[in-house]
Coordinates of C-alpha atoms and ligand atoms in Angstrom, one line a residue:
X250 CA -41.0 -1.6 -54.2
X251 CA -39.0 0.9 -55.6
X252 CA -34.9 0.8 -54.8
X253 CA -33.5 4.6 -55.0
X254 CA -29.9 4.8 -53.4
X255 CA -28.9 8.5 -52.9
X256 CA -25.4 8.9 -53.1
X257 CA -23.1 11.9 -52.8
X258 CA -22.0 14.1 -55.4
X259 CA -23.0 16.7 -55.6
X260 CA -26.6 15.3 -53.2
X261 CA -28.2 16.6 -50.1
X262 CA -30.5 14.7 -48.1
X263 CA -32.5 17.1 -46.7
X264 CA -35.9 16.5 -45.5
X265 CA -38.1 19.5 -43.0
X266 CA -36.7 19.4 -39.6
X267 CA -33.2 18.5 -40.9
X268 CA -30.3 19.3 -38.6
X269 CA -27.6 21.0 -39.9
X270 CA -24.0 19.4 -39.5
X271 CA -20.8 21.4 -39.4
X272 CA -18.9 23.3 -41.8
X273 CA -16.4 22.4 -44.2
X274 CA -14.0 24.5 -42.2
X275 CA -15.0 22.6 -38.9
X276 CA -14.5 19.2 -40.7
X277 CA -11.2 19.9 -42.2
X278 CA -10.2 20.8 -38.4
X279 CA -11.8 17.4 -37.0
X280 CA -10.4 15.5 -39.7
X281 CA -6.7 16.9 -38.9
X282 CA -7.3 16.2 -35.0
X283 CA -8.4 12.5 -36.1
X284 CA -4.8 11.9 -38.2
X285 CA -3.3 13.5 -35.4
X286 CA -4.8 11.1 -33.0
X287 CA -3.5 7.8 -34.8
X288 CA -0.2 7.4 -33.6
X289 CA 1.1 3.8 -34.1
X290 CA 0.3 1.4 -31.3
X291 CA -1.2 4.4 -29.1
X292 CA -1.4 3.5 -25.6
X293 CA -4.8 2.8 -24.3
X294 CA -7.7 3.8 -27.3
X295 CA -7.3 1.8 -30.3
X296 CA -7.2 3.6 -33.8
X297 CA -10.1 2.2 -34.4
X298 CA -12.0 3.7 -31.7
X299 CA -10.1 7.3 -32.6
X300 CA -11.7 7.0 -36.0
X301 CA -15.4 6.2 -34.9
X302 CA -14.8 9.2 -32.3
X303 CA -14.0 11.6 -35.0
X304 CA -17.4 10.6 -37.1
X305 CA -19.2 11.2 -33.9
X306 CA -17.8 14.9 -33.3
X307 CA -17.5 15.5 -37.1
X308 CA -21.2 14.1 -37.9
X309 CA -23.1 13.8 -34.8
X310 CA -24.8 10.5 -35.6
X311 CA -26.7 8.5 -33.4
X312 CA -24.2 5.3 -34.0
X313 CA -21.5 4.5 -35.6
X314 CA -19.8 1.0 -36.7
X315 CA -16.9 -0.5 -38.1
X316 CA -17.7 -3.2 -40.4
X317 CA -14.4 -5.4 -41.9
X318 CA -14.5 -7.8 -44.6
X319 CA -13.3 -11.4 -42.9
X320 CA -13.7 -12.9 -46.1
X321 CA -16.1 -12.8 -49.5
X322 CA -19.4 -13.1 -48.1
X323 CA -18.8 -12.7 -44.2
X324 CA -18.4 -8.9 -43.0
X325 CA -18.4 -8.6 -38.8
X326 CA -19.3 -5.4 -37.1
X327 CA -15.5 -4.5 -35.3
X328 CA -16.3 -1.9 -33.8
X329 CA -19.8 -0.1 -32.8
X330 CA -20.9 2.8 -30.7
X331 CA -23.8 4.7 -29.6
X332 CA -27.2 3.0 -31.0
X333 CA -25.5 0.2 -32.7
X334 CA -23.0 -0.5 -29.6
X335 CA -25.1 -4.0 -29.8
X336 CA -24.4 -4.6 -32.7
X337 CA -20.8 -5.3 -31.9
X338 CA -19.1 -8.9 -32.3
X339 CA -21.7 -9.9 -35.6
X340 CA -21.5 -11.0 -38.6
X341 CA -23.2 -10.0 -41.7
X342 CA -24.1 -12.6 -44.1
X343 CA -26.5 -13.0 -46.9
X344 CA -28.5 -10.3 -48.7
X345 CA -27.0 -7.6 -46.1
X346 CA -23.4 -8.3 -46.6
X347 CA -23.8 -8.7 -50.3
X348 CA -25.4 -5.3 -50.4
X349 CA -21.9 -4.1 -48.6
X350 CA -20.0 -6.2 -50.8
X351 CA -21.5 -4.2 -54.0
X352 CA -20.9 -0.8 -52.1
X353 CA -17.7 -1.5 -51.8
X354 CA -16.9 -2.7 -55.3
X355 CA -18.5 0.5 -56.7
X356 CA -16.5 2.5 -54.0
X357 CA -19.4 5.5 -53.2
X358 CA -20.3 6.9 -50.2
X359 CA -24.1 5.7 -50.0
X360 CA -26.6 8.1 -48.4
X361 CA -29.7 7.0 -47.2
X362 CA -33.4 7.5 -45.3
X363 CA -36.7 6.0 -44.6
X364 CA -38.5 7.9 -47.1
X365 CA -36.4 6.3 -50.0
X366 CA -37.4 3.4 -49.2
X367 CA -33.5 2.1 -50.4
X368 CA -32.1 -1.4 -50.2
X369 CA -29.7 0.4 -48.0
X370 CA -32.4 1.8 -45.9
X371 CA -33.7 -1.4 -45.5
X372 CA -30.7 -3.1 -44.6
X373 CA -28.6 -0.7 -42.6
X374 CA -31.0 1.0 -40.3
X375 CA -29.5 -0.8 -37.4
X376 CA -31.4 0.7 -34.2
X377 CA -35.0 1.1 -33.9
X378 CA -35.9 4.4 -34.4
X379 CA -33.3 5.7 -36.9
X380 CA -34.2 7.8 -39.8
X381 CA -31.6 8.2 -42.3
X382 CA -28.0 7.0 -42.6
X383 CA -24.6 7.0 -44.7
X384 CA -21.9 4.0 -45.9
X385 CA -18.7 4.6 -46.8
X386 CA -16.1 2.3 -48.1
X387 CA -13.1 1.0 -46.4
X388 CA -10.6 0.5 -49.2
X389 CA -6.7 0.3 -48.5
X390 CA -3.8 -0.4 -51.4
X391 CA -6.9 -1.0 -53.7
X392 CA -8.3 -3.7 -52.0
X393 CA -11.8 -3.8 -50.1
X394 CA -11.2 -3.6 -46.2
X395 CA -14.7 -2.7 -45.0
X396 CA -17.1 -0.1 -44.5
X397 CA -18.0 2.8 -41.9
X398 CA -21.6 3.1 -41.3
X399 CA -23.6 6.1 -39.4
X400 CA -27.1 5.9 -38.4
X401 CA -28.8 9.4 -37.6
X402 CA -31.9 9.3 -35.6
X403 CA -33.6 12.1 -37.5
X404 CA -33.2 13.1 -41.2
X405 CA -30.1 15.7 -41.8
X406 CA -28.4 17.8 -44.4
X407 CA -25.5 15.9 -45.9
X408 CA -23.2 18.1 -48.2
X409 CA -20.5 17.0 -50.9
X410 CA -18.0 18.2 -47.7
X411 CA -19.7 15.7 -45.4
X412 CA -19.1 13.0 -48.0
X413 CA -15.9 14.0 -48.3
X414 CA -15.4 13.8 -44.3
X415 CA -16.9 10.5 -44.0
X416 CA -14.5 8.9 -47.2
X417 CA -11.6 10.6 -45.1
X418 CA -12.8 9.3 -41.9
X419 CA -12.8 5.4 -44.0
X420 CA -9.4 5.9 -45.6
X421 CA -8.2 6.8 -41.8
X422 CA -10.2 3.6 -40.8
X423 CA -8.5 1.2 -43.6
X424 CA -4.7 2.6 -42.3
X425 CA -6.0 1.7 -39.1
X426 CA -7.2 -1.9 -40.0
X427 CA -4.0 -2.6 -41.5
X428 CA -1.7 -1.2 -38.7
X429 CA -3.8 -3.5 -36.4
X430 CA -3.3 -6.3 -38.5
X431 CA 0.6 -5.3 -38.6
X432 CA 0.7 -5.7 -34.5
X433 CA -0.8 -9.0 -34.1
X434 CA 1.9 -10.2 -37.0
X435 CA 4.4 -8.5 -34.8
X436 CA 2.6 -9.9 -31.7
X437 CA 2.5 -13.3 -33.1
X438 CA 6.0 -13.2 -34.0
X439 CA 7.3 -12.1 -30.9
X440 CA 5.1 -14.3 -28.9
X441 CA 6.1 -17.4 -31.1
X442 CA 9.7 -16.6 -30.5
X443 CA 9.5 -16.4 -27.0
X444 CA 6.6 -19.0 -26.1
X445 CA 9.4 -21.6 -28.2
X446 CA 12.4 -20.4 -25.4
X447 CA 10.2 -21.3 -22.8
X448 CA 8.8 -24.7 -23.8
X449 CA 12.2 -25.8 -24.3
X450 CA 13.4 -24.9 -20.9
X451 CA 10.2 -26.8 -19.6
X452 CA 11.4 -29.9 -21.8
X453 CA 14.6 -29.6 -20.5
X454 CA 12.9 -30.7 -17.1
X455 CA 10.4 -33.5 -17.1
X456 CA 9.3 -32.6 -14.3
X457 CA 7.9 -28.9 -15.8
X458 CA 7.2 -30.2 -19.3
X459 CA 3.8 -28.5 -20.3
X460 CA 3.5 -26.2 -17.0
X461 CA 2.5 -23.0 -18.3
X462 CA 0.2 -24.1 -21.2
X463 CA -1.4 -26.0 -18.1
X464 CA -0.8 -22.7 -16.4
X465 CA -2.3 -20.8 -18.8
X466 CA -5.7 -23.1 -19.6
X467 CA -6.6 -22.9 -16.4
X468 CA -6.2 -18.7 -15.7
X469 CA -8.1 -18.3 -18.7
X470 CA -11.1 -20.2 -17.7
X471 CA -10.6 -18.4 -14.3
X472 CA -10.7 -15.0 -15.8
X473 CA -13.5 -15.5 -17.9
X474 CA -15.4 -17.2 -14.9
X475 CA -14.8 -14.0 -13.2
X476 CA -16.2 -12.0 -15.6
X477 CA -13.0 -10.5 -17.2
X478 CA -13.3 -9.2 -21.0
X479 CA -11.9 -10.8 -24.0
X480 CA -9.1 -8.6 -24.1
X481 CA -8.1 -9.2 -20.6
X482 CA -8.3 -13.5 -21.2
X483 CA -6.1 -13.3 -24.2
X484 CA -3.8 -11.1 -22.0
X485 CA -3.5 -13.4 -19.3
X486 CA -3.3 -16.4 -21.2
X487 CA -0.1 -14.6 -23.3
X488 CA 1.4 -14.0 -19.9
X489 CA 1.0 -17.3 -18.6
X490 CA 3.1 -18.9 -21.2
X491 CA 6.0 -16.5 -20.5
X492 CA 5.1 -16.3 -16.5
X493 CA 8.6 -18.4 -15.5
X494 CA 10.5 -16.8 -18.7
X495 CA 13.3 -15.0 -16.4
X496 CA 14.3 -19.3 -15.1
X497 CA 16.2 -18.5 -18.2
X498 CA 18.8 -17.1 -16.1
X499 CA 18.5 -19.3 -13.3
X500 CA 21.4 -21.9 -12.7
X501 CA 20.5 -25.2 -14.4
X502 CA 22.1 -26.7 -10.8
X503 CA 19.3 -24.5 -9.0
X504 CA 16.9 -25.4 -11.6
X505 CA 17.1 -29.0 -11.4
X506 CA 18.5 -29.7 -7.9
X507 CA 17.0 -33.2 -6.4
X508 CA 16.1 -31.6 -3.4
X509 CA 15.0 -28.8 -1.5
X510 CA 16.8 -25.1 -2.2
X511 CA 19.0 -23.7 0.8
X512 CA 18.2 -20.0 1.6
X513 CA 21.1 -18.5 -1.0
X514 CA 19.8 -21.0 -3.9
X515 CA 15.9 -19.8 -2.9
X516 CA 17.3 -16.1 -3.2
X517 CA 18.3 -16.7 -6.5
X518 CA 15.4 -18.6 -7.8
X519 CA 13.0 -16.1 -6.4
X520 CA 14.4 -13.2 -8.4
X521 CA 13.0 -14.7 -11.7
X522 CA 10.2 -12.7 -11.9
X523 CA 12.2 -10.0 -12.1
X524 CA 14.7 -11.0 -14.7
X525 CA 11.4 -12.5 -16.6
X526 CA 9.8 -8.4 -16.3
X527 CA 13.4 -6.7 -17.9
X528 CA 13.9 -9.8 -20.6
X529 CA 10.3 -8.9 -22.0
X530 CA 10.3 -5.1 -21.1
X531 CA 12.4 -3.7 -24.1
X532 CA 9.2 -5.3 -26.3
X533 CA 7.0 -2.1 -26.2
X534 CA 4.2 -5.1 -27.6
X535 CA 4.7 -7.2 -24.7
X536 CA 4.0 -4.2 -21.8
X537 CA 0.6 -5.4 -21.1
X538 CA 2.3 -9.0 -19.7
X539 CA 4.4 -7.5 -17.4
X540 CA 2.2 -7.1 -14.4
X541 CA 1.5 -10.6 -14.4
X542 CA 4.9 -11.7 -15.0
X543 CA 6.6 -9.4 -12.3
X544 CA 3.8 -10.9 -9.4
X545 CA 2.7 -14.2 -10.0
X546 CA 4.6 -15.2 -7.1
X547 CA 2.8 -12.4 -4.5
X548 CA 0.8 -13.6 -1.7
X549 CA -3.0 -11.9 -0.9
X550 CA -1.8 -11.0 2.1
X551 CA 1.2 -9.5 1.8
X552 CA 4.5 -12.5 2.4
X553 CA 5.0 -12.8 -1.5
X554 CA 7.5 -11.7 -3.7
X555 CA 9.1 -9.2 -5.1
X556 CA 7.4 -6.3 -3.8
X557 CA 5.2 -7.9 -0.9
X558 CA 1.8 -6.7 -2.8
X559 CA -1.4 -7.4 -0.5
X560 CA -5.0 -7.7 -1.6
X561 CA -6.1 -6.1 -4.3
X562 CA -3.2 -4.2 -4.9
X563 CA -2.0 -7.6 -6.5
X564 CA -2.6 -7.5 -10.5
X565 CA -5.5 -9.3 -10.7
X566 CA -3.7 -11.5 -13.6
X567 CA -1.1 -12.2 -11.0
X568 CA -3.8 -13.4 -8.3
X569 CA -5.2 -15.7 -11.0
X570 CA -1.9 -17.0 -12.1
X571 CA -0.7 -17.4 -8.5
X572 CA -3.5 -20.3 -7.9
X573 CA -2.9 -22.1 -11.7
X574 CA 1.0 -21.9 -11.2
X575 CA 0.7 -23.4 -7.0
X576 CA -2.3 -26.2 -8.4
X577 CA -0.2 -27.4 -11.5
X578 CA 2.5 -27.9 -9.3
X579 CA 1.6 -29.3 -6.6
X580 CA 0.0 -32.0 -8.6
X581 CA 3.2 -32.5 -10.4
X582 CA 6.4 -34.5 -9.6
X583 CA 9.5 -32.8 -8.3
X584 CA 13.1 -34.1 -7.8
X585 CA 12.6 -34.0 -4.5
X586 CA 8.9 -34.5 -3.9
X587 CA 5.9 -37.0 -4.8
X588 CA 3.0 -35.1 -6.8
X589 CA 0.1 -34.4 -4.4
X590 CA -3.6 -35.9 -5.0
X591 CA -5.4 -33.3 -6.6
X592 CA -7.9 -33.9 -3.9
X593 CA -4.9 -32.7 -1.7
X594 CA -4.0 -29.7 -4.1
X595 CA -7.5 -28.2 -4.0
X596 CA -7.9 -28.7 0.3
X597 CA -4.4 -26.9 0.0
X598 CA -5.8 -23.8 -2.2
X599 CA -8.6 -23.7 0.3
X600 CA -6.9 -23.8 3.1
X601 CA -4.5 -20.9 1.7
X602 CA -7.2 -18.8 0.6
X603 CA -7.3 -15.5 2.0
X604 CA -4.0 -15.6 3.2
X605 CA -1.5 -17.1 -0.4
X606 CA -4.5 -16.7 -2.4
X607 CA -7.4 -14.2 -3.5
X608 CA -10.8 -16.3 -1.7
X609 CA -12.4 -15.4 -5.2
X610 CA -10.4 -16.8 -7.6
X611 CA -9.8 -20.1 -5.5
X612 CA -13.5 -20.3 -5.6
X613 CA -13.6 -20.0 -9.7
X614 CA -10.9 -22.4 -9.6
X615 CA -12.7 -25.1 -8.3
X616 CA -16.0 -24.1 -10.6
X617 CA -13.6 -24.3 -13.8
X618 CA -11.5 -27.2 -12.4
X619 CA -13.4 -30.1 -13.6
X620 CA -14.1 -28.9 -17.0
X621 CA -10.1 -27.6 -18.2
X622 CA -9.1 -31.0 -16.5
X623 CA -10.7 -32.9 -19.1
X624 CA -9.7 -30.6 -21.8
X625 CA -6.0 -31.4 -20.3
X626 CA -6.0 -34.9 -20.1
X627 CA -4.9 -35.6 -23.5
X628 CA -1.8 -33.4 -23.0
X629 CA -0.1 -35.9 -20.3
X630 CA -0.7 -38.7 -18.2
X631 CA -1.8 -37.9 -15.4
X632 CA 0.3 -39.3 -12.1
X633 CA -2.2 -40.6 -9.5
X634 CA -3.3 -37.7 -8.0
X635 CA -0.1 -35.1 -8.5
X636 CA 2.9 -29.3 -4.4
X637 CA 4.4 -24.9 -4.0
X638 CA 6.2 -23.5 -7.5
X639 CA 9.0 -22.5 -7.0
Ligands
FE2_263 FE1 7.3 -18.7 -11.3

């Protein structure tokens, strides 16, 4: 079978009923409101998603993917809309991803349609249906990042200007790969700084040693029994570890007292959510934490703290937290109490549900119960069956 590959200079691919796609002028604009749209760490849309939005208004295809090189021979689809929105989360391996790999050696733009009867026609017609499409390298500091794929549904007129769009739209793509890249470093570092603070207040008390990874195994498998997305898990899990973060600047007498708080001592205590909320605030990275942080000690209906949230009105982080931090330690020891049976623990989340805790996540608590337990075992011996956090 014969393998053409149309690329771009100075090549159309035009067929009868091809749609024209904007002017040069219009894509020079587009392009411009694309840069304009990347700011560093913008709030909400990822760069990413700003740079496949821009191929869709500058190109009009009917999908569009982000592919990024994980390593030789592995590419995984990063990010995809329209048609090849499914295609998200894979991985390319084999003949496919060698195919890539060679594009973006050669750094082209690669056009292609059914007619040619390409190896890239073959191979990158994602979606059923679709007639013609384009490649284009993602290269950043000379290095091969990834590519930026279109699929078009029906055959269309692409000039040397549309090339030139697309190989702006991947340079935009690679600066945003790398900025990415740049905030989970950041991310990491901050998070390793701080996660290291709080483990060694826990170890300074044996009787918290290990709460909030406990903490945070837990609310994971919670939010993802509930159906939350990825981005939310990873989210709550990062909050968990800092949840108690603001005991930093709770009196070590307070902290460690052999038995129960009096009313000025509790005062105190309960205000380290909000010293936990302005330690992390000034870390723009760390904003998505705070809601968690700030209410994991609010009550469903209403008789937490700080701010006496009810319901729904409750992060739901904070709801899913709330029912990790009370289970983990009630079944712990404390100075000044025996651990409960975790028999115990869960008829206590039960019986508090709907009034300390959301009905819902008490009942994906004890679906995911069993399961995190075992994974947990190994990280402490467990007392015979081990009451409220503080
Ligand atoms: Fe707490």
């Amino acid at each position: 079978m014969a393998t053409q590959t149309k690329r771009t200079k100075p090549t159309t691919v035009a067929a009868p009923g091809t749609r024209n796609l904007p002017s040069a002028l219009e894509i020079i604009r587009g392009l411009n409101e694309v840069a304009r749209s990347l700011e560093p760490f913008h709030e909400g849309t990822s760069s990413l998603e700003q740079v496949a939005c821009g191929v869709d208004r500058l190109l009009r295809p009917k999908g569009v993917a982000i592919l990024t090189r994980l390593r030789p021979g592995e590419i995984a689809f990063r990010h995809a809309t329209g048609v090849l929105h499914e295609c998200s989360g894979f991985t390319l391996s084999g003949r496919p991803c060698a195919l890539l790999e060679d594009l973006l050696l050669r750094d082209e733009v690669v056009l292609f349609h059914t007619r040619q009867q390409s190896p890239w026609a073959r191979e990158f017609l994602f979606a059923a249906g679709m007639q013609g499409g384009a490649l284009a390298p993602i290269r950043a500091h000379g290095e091969p990042l990834g590519a930026l794929l279109l699929n078009h549904a029906v055959p269309f007129r692409f000039g040397a200007e549309h090339a030139a769009g697309l190989q702006s739209l991947a340079t935009m793509a690679g600066v945003a790969i790398l900025e990415d890249a740049q905030r989970t470093k950041l991310e990491d570092l901050f998070m390793s700084v701080i996660v290291s603070l709080t483990m060694a207040i826990e170890a300074k008390d044996p009787y918290t040693e290990g709460h909030s990874v406990r903490v945070a195994a837990y609310s994971e498998a919670m939010g993802k029994r509930l159906g939350l997305p990825s981005s939310q898990l990873d989210v709550i899990h990062r909050a968990c570890l800092l949840h108690d973060i603001g005991k930093i600047a709770v009196d070590e007498g307070i902290l460690h007292k052999g038995e129960r708080l009096d009313r000025r001592e509790k005062e105190k205590m309960d205000l380290h959510p909000l010293i936990g909320e302005s330690i992390l605030r000034p870390i723009e990275l760390l904003w998505p934490l705070l809601p968690g942080v700030r209410s994991h000690h609010e009550h469903y209906d209403g008789t937490g703290y700080p701010d006496g949230l009810k319901g729904n009105a409750i992060p739901v982080e904070a709801r899913i937290m709330a029912v990790a931090d009370a289970f983990d330690a009630m079944t712990s020891d404390r100075p000044y109490r025996r651990a409960l049976s975790e028999q115990a623990a869960l008829d206590e989340l039960r019986r508090n549900a709907g009034t300390h805790f959301d009905p819902r996540v008490v009942a994906a608590f004890e679906e995911i119960f069993p399961a995190v337990k075992r994974t947990l075992e190994h990280m402490r011996p467990r007392q015979e069956m081990v009451s409220a956090p503080r």
